[in-house]
Amino acid sequence: MKVAIIGRGFGASAMKPAFEMHDWQVEIVPSRDMAAVEAACAGDADLIAVHSPPFQHKDHVLAALA
């Protein structure tokens, strides 16, 4: 399973180790870099985990759904 985590705070510190416990491949995507977010969402990730600041959730979820 490939996971892209959007957000380098809680997502990186808490969620990354949790996903890696299951031997999943994890990519951390900086939430401020919308081009990186869009690239990760268009890539081959099986799961997009949005752990960005709340004011960015809408844009990140819409990118994941696109």
PDB file of N, CA and C in Angstrom:
ATOM      1  N   MET A   1       0.855  -1.169   0.000  1.00  0.00           N
ATOM      2  CA  MET A   1       0.000   0.000   0.000  1.00  0.00           C
ATOM      3  C   MET A   1       0.897   1.227   0.000  1.00  0.00           C
ATOM      4  N   LYS A   2       0.541   2.185  -0.841  1.00  0.00           N
ATOM      5  CA  LYS A   2       1.290   3.439  -0.915  1.00  0.00           C
ATOM      6  C   LYS A   2       0.418   4.563  -0.366  1.00  0.00           C
ATOM      7  N   VAL A   3       0.988   5.338   0.552  1.00  0.00           N
ATOM      8  CA  VAL A   3       0.263   6.414   1.216  1.00  0.00           C
ATOM      9  C   VAL A   3       0.985   7.731   0.985  1.00  0.00           C
ATOM     10  N   ALA A   4       0.238   8.756   0.638  1.00  0.00           N
ATOM     11  CA  ALA A   4       0.768  10.116   0.582  1.00  0.00           C
ATOM     12  C   ALA A   4       0.129  10.888   1.727  1.00  0.00           C
ATOM     13  N   ILE A   5       0.952  11.384   2.636  1.00  0.00           N
ATOM     14  CA  ILE A   5       0.467  12.182   3.758  1.00  0.00           C
ATOM     15  C   ILE A   5       0.696  13.645   3.424  1.00  0.00           C
ATOM     16  N   ILE A   6      -0.376  14.408   3.397  1.00  0.00           N
ATOM     17  CA  ILE A   6      -0.265  15.844   3.161  1.00  0.00           C
ATOM     18  C   ILE A   6      -0.156  16.518   4.521  1.00  0.00           C
ATOM     19  N   GLY A   7       0.983  17.121   4.770  1.00  0.00           N
ATOM     20  CA  GLY A   7       1.240  17.792   6.042  1.00  0.00           C
ATOM     21  C   GLY A   7       2.460  17.206   6.716  1.00  0.00           C
ATOM     22  N   ARG A   8       3.327  18.085   7.191  1.00  0.00           N
ATOM     23  CA  ARG A   8       4.583  17.620   7.778  1.00  0.00           C
ATOM     24  C   ARG A   8       4.600  17.726   9.299  1.00  0.00           C
ATOM     25  N   GLY A   9       3.507  18.138   9.910  1.00  0.00           N
ATOM     26  CA  GLY A   9       3.444  18.231  11.362  1.00  0.00           C
ATOM     27  C   GLY A   9       2.950  16.920  11.947  1.00  0.00           C
ATOM     28  N   PHE A  10       1.672  16.900  12.339  1.00  0.00           N
ATOM     29  CA  PHE A  10       1.068  15.704  12.922  1.00  0.00           C
ATOM     30  C   PHE A  10       1.134  14.519  11.966  1.00  0.00           C
ATOM     31  N   GLY A  11       0.918  14.785  10.695  1.00  0.00           N
ATOM     32  CA  GLY A  11       0.956  13.701   9.715  1.00  0.00           C
ATOM     33  C   GLY A  11       2.284  12.987   9.700  1.00  0.00           C
ATOM     34  N   ALA A  12       3.352  13.759   9.748  1.00  0.00           N
ATOM     35  CA  ALA A  12       4.691  13.165   9.712  1.00  0.00           C
ATOM     36  C   ALA A  12       5.061  12.539  11.047  1.00  0.00           C
ATOM     37  N   SER A  13       4.708  13.202  12.138  1.00  0.00           N
ATOM     38  CA  SER A  13       5.164  12.714  13.440  1.00  0.00           C
ATOM     39  C   SER A  13       4.330  11.564  13.988  1.00  0.00           C
ATOM     40  N   ALA A  14       3.040  11.554  13.725  1.00  0.00           N
ATOM     41  CA  ALA A  14       2.176  10.521  14.306  1.00  0.00           C
ATOM     42  C   ALA A  14       1.686   9.502  13.289  1.00  0.00           C
ATOM     43  N   MET A  15       1.263   9.966  12.129  1.00  0.00           N
ATOM     44  CA  MET A  15       0.656   9.053  11.171  1.00  0.00           C
ATOM     45  C   MET A  15       1.679   8.239  10.389  1.00  0.00           C
ATOM     46  N   LYS A  16       2.797   8.844  10.040  1.00  0.00           N
ATOM     47  CA  LYS A  16       3.813   8.114   9.268  1.00  0.00           C
ATOM     48  C   LYS A  16       4.251   6.843   9.993  1.00  0.00           C
ATOM     49  N   PRO A  17       4.623   6.909  11.284  1.00  0.00           N
ATOM     50  CA  PRO A  17       5.006   5.671  11.974  1.00  0.00           C
ATOM     51  C   PRO A  17       3.867   4.648  12.038  1.00  0.00           C
ATOM     52  N   ALA A  18       2.638   5.127  12.167  1.00  0.00           N
ATOM     53  CA  ALA A  18       1.501   4.202  12.226  1.00  0.00           C
ATOM     54  C   ALA A  18       1.336   3.454  10.910  1.00  0.00           C
ATOM     55  N   PHE A  19       1.458   4.162   9.797  1.00  0.00           N
ATOM     56  CA  PHE A  19       1.352   3.507   8.498  1.00  0.00           C
ATOM     57  C   PHE A  19       2.541   2.575   8.257  1.00  0.00           C
ATOM     58  N   GLU A  20       3.717   2.991   8.659  1.00  0.00           N
ATOM     59  CA  GLU A  20       4.911   2.173   8.434  1.00  0.00           C
ATOM     60  C   GLU A  20       4.902   0.893   9.268  1.00  0.00           C
ATOM     61  N   MET A  21       4.158   0.874  10.361  1.00  0.00           N
ATOM     62  CA  MET A  21       4.035  -0.356  11.156  1.00  0.00           C
ATOM     63  C   MET A  21       3.425  -1.484  10.330  1.00  0.00           C
ATOM     64  N   HIS A  22       2.686  -1.125   9.302  1.00  0.00           N
ATOM     65  CA  HIS A  22       2.045  -2.108   8.424  1.00  0.00           C
ATOM     66  C   HIS A  22       2.852  -2.337   7.153  1.00  0.00           C
ATOM     67  N   ASP A  23       4.091  -1.849   7.147  1.00  0.00           N
ATOM     68  CA  ASP A  23       4.985  -1.963   5.991  1.00  0.00           C
ATOM     69  C   ASP A  23       4.450  -1.252   4.755  1.00  0.00           C
ATOM     70  N   TRP A  24       3.697  -0.178   4.970  1.00  0.00           N
ATOM     71  CA  TRP A  24       3.214   0.625   3.862  1.00  0.00           C
ATOM     72  C   TRP A  24       4.282   1.635   3.470  1.00  0.00           C
ATOM     73  N   GLN A  25       4.353   1.945   2.186  1.00  0.00           N
ATOM     74  CA  GLN A  25       5.268   2.980   1.698  1.00  0.00           C
ATOM     75  C   GLN A  25       4.615   4.337   1.937  1.00  0.00           C
ATOM     76  N   VAL A  26       5.372   5.252   2.534  1.00  0.00           N
ATOM     77  CA  VAL A  26       4.812   6.551   2.911  1.00  0.00           C
ATOM     78  C   VAL A  26       5.606   7.679   2.272  1.00  0.00           C
ATOM     79  N   GLU A  27       4.885   8.617   1.689  1.00  0.00           N
ATOM     80  CA  GLU A  27       5.476   9.845   1.148  1.00  0.00           C
ATOM     81  C   GLU A  27       4.893  11.016   1.931  1.00  0.00           C
ATOM     82  N   ILE A  28       5.755  11.894   2.434  1.00  0.00           N
ATOM     83  CA  ILE A  28       5.314  13.100   3.128  1.00  0.00           C
ATOM     84  C   ILE A  28       5.303  14.247   2.119  1.00  0.00           C
ATOM     85  N   VAL A  29       4.183  14.946   2.039  1.00  0.00           N
ATOM     86  CA  VAL A  29       4.030  16.050   1.092  1.00  0.00           C
ATOM     87  C   VAL A  29       3.807  17.337   1.885  1.00  0.00           C
ATOM     88  N   PRO A  30       4.626  18.360   1.639  1.00  0.00           N
ATOM     89  CA  PRO A  30       4.427  19.617   2.368  1.00  0.00           C
ATOM     90  C   PRO A  30       3.103  20.278   1.976  1.00  0.00           C
ATOM     91  N   SER A  31       2.319  20.645   2.969  1.00  0.00           N
ATOM     92  CA  SER A  31       0.981  21.180   2.702  1.00  0.00           C
ATOM     93  C   SER A  31       1.009  22.543   2.028  1.00  0.00           C
ATOM     94  N   ARG A  32       2.078  23.289   2.179  1.00  0.00           N
ATOM     95  CA  ARG A  32       2.153  24.631   1.581  1.00  0.00           C
ATOM     96  C   ARG A  32       2.496  24.606   0.095  1.00  0.00           C
ATOM     97  N   ASP A  33       2.952  23.471  -0.392  1.00  0.00           N
ATOM     98  CA  ASP A  33       3.374  23.353  -1.791  1.00  0.00           C
ATOM     99  C   ASP A  33       2.255  22.687  -2.593  1.00  0.00           C
ATOM    100  N   MET A  34       1.344  23.498  -3.126  1.00  0.00           N
ATOM    101  CA  MET A  34       0.176  22.948  -3.819  1.00  0.00           C
ATOM    102  C   MET A  34       0.569  22.143  -5.045  1.00  0.00           C
ATOM    103  N   ALA A  35       1.653  22.508  -5.708  1.00  0.00           N
ATOM    104  CA  ALA A  35       2.106  21.721  -6.864  1.00  0.00           C
ATOM    105  C   ALA A  35       2.518  20.323  -6.420  1.00  0.00           C
ATOM    106  N   ALA A  36       3.183  20.212  -5.277  1.00  0.00           N
ATOM    107  CA  ALA A  36       3.574  18.904  -4.745  1.00  0.00           C
ATOM    108  C   ALA A  36       2.351  18.109  -4.310  1.00  0.00           C
ATOM    109  N   VAL A  37       1.375  18.790  -3.724  1.00  0.00           N
ATOM    110  CA  VAL A  37       0.126  18.128  -3.320  1.00  0.00           C
ATOM    111  C   VAL A  37      -0.578  17.556  -4.546  1.00  0.00           C
ATOM    112  N   GLU A  38      -0.712  18.373  -5.587  1.00  0.00           N
ATOM    113  CA  GLU A  38      -1.388  17.919  -6.803  1.00  0.00           C
ATOM    114  C   GLU A  38      -0.632  16.773  -7.466  1.00  0.00           C
ATOM    115  N   ALA A  39       0.688  16.834  -7.464  1.00  0.00           N
ATOM    116  CA  ALA A  39       1.491  15.755  -8.055  1.00  0.00           C
ATOM    117  C   ALA A  39       1.311  14.460  -7.269  1.00  0.00           C
ATOM    118  N   ALA A  40       1.314  14.549  -5.952  1.00  0.00           N
ATOM    119  CA  ALA A  40       1.129  13.351  -5.124  1.00  0.00           C
ATOM    120  C   ALA A  40      -0.261  12.762  -5.328  1.00  0.00           C
ATOM    121  N   CYS A  41      -1.259  13.627  -5.428  1.00  0.00           N
ATOM    122  CA  CYS A  41      -2.631  13.156  -5.620  1.00  0.00           C
ATOM    123  C   CYS A  41      -2.826  12.527  -6.995  1.00  0.00           C
ATOM    124  N   ALA A  42      -2.078  12.980  -7.981  1.00  0.00           N
ATOM    125  CA  ALA A  42      -2.185  12.427  -9.337  1.00  0.00           C
ATOM    126  C   ALA A  42      -1.301  11.197  -9.517  1.00  0.00           C
ATOM    127  N   GLY A  43      -0.487  10.901  -8.529  1.00  0.00           N
ATOM    128  CA  GLY A  43       0.444   9.777  -8.623  1.00  0.00           C
ATOM    129  C   GLY A  43      -0.223   8.445  -8.349  1.00  0.00           C
ATOM    130  N   ASP A  44       0.576   7.489  -7.914  1.00  0.00           N
ATOM    131  CA  ASP A  44       0.081   6.122  -7.739  1.00  0.00           C
ATOM    132  C   ASP A  44      -0.230   5.757  -6.288  1.00  0.00           C
ATOM    133  N   ALA A  45      -0.473   6.757  -5.441  1.00  0.00           N
ATOM    134  CA  ALA A  45      -0.811   6.474  -4.043  1.00  0.00           C
ATOM    135  C   ALA A  45      -2.174   5.791  -3.960  1.00  0.00           C
ATOM    136  N   ASP A  46      -2.266   4.821  -3.065  1.00  0.00           N
ATOM    137  CA  ASP A  46      -3.533   4.139  -2.812  1.00  0.00           C
ATOM    138  C   ASP A  46      -4.390   4.912  -1.815  1.00  0.00           C
ATOM    139  N   LEU A  47      -3.728   5.729  -1.003  1.00  0.00           N
ATOM    140  CA  LEU A  47      -4.406   6.474   0.054  1.00  0.00           C
ATOM    141  C   LEU A  47      -3.784   7.854   0.164  1.00  0.00           C
ATOM    142  N   ILE A  48      -4.622   8.882   0.211  1.00  0.00           N
ATOM    143  CA  ILE A  48      -4.178  10.246   0.465  1.00  0.00           C
ATOM    144  C   ILE A  48      -4.681  10.595   1.861  1.00  0.00           C
ATOM    145  N   ALA A  49      -3.773  10.845   2.784  1.00  0.00           N
ATOM    146  CA  ALA A  49      -4.126  11.193   4.159  1.00  0.00           C
ATOM    147  C   ALA A  49      -3.909  12.692   4.340  1.00  0.00           C
ATOM    148  N   VAL A  50      -4.995  13.422   4.533  1.00  0.00           N
ATOM    149  CA  VAL A  50      -4.916  14.877   4.660  1.00  0.00           C
ATOM    150  C   VAL A  50      -4.749  15.238   6.133  1.00  0.00           C
ATOM    151  N   HIS A  51      -3.561  15.700   6.480  1.00  0.00           N
ATOM    152  CA  HIS A  51      -3.250  16.123   7.848  1.00  0.00           C
ATOM    153  C   HIS A  51      -2.615  17.508   7.827  1.00  0.00           C
ATOM    154  N   SER A  52      -3.170  18.353   6.989  1.00  0.00           N
ATOM    155  CA  SER A  52      -2.709  19.730   6.867  1.00  0.00           C
ATOM    156  C   SER A  52      -3.488  20.598   7.856  1.00  0.00           C
ATOM    157  N   PRO A  53      -3.096  21.868   8.001  1.00  0.00           N
ATOM    158  CA  PRO A  53      -3.879  22.776   8.835  1.00  0.00           C
ATOM    159  C   PRO A  53      -5.323  22.871   8.314  1.00  0.00           C
ATOM    160  N   PRO A  54      -6.291  23.038   9.213  1.00  0.00           N
ATOM    161  CA  PRO A  54      -7.699  23.025   8.811  1.00  0.00           C
ATOM    162  C   PRO A  54      -8.050  23.973   7.668  1.00  0.00           C
ATOM    163  N   PHE A  55      -7.441  25.152   7.619  1.00  0.00           N
ATOM    164  CA  PHE A  55      -7.804  26.097   6.562  1.00  0.00           C
ATOM    165  C   PHE A  55      -7.384  25.608   5.176  1.00  0.00           C
ATOM    166  N   GLN A  56      -6.537  24.578   5.093  1.00  0.00           N
ATOM    167  CA  GLN A  56      -6.099  24.032   3.809  1.00  0.00           C
ATOM    168  C   GLN A  56      -6.855  22.762   3.413  1.00  0.00           C
ATOM    169  N   HIS A  57      -7.665  22.230   4.301  1.00  0.00           N
ATOM    170  CA  HIS A  57      -8.332  20.951   4.044  1.00  0.00           C
ATOM    171  C   HIS A  57      -9.118  20.944   2.738  1.00  0.00           C
ATOM    172  N   LYS A  58      -9.911  21.974   2.498  1.00  0.00           N
ATOM    173  CA  LYS A  58     -10.766  21.988   1.300  1.00  0.00           C
ATOM    174  C   LYS A  58      -9.937  21.805   0.034  1.00  0.00           C
ATOM    175  N   ASP A  59      -8.887  22.598  -0.123  1.00  0.00           N
ATOM    176  CA  ASP A  59      -8.070  22.512  -1.334  1.00  0.00           C
ATOM    177  C   ASP A  59      -7.403  21.149  -1.463  1.00  0.00           C
ATOM    178  N   HIS A  60      -6.952  20.591  -0.357  1.00  0.00           N
ATOM    179  CA  HIS A  60      -6.248  19.310  -0.398  1.00  0.00           C
ATOM    180  C   HIS A  60      -7.204  18.150  -0.671  1.00  0.00           C
ATOM    181  N   VAL A  61      -8.370  18.189  -0.079  1.00  0.00           N
ATOM    182  CA  VAL A  61      -9.353  17.130  -0.337  1.00  0.00           C
ATOM    183  C   VAL A  61      -9.827  17.190  -1.790  1.00  0.00           C
ATOM    184  N   LEU A  62     -10.069  18.392  -2.299  1.00  0.00           N
ATOM    185  CA  LEU A  62     -10.482  18.518  -3.703  1.00  0.00           C
ATOM    186  C   LEU A  62      -9.394  18.018  -4.644  1.00  0.00           C
ATOM    187  N   ALA A  63      -8.141  18.272  -4.315  1.00  0.00           N
ATOM    188  CA  ALA A  63      -7.035  17.759  -5.140  1.00  0.00           C
ATOM    189  C   ALA A  63      -7.002  16.235  -5.095  1.00  0.00           C
ATOM    190  N   ALA A  64      -7.263  15.667  -3.923  1.00  0.00           N
ATOM    191  CA  ALA A  64      -7.254  14.207  -3.787  1.00  0.00           C
ATOM    192  C   ALA A  64      -8.401  13.568  -4.569  1.00  0.00           C
ATOM    193  N   LEU A  65      -9.517  14.256  -4.646  1.00  0.00           N
ATOM    194  CA  LEU A  65     -10.680  13.716  -5.353  1.00  0.00           C
ATOM    195  C   LEU A  65     -10.612  13.921  -6.863  1.00  0.00           C
ATOM    196  N   ALA A  66      -9.735  14.796  -7.316  1.00  0.00           N
ATOM    197  CA  ALA A  66      -9.661  15.116  -8.753  1.00  0.00           C
ATOM    198  C   ALA A  66      -9.094  13.961  -9.553  1.00  0.00           C
TER     199      ALA A  66
END
